[in-house]
Structures are given as C-alpha cells and as structure tokens.
Steps between C-alpha positions, in 0.01 A plus 500: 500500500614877491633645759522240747692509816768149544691518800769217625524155404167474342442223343248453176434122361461479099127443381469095385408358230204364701423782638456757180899580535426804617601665875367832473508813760307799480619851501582714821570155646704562804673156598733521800822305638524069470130517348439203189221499259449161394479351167209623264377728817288817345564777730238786445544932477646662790579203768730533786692211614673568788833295614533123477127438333466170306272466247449134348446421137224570342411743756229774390550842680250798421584823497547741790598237702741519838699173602622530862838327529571201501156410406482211210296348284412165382470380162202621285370713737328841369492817735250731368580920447543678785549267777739521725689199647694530857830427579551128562184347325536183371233550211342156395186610339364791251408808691240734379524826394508782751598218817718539760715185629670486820802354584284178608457482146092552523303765342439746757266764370539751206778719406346805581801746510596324170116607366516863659824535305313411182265796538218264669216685608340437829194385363713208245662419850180416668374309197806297473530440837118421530560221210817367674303404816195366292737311331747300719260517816119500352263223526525186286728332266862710359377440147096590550675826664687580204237500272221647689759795570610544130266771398588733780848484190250720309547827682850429673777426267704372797236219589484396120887464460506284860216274345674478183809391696311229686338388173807490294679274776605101413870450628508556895257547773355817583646680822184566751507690852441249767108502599591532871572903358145521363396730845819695441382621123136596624689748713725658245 
C-alpha cells in the first residue's frame, strides 16, 4: 500500500499459490517492531499493528483496525473494519465489525472511541449499540436473531455491514461475548 509505516524486523510471508499468491497491505498501514503478516493475509486501509502482532495466513483484517501487541491471529480468521483488538489476544474466531476484544480474547462490547473517531453521531451510537445487545444477548436462537435483526441494516449502514460480515462467514467460528455479560450491556 502507499504510504505505509514498517518498523523493525517485520516480517511479510509471500501470497501461495493456494491462496491467490497474493499478500496484500493497505495504505497508511502502520506495522510496528517483530510484527509478521502471514502468507496470503489481506490487511485492509489504515490498520495499526502495534509491536510483536502475529497474523496467520489467510488472515482477513478490515480497515481501521488497531492490534494491541502481541495479539495474534489464527489461520483464516477475518476481523471486520474498525475493530480494535487488545494487546495479548489470542484471536481464534472472526470478529465483527465495530467489536472490541479484550485481552481474554472475548468480544467485550463495541469500539466506541473507534466509532466517535469516525464522525458517529450519538443517535448511530445508540442504534448500533441497541442492535449489538439484541443481537448477542436477545431471546432465541443466534441465527433466528440475525435475520429478524437484518432490516434494522436499512437505515444504519453500520448494522448492514456487521450482518453482511456474519453472512459472508464459512472458515472459523464467530467470536461472541460470554452470555454471563448480557446484564452488563443492558446497562451501557
């Protein structure tokens, strides 16, 4: 990409022929000290990876993104735009769009600051936020949830692109807060 930031002893794995042959980063990538992208990784707009992050092959990372360090990846997984990831996570399954994740390696909420950054108004906040709880602590099945909740993509662009996400998954397991939290996100 143009304009990217590569610190230290980087590392970058060629694309395979298995795997399109293509390792591709985005621009205004900012990839710190001992980090590695793994083979036929595609590494979105605007990511910051701070020291020691690992990504594994194949790894999908949207952009706007923030790796904490040391925080890695496993193989195939996708990390939707504008997540941020916390120093240490041990990622083993795609994260949505606009998620948090602890160092416990568990969703834990919505990247808010992240949204507020990206002009967000309060009232997008609330609606996102409203969805998130609907969806990872409402009534019934994950998969009934999904679908009864896809409309409200109609007037919320940032609800749409998380259902997409969900939709367009097939490799690795979706990351999910624990439901023990589910008293924690009526109160945010």
């Amino acid at each position: 990409g143009e304009d990217c930031v590569i610190r230290e002893s980087v590392t970058m794995g060629c694309g395979t022929v298995e795997g399109g042959g293509l390792t591709h980063v985005g621009d205004r990538a900012f990839v710190m000290a001992y980090s590695h992208v793994g083979h036929d990784c595609h590494v979105g707009n605007d990511v910051i990876m701070a020291n020691c992050v690992a990504l594994g092959g194949h790894t999908h990372v949207g952009d706007h993104v923030f790796l904490g360090a040391f925080a890695g990846t496993h193989q195939f997984v996708r990390i939707g735009a504008q997540a941020m990831i916390g120093g240490r996570a041990s990622i083993r399954g795609d994260v949505i769009p606009y998620a948090m994740v602890n160092g416990d390696s568990e969703i834990d909420g919505l990247n808010i600051v992240g949204m507020r950054r990206r002009k967000f108004t309060k009232e997008r906040l609330h609606a996102v936020r409203a969805f998130y709880r609907k969806l990872f602590f409402g009534e019934g099945a994950f998969g009934e949830r999904v679908e009864a909740l896809a409309a409200e993509g109609a007037s919320e662009p940032a609800i749409a692109e998380i259902i997409a996400f969900i939709r367009d998954g097939n490799n690795r397991p979706l990351m999910k807060p624990p439901r023990e939290r589910a008293g924690a996100a009526e109160e945010q």
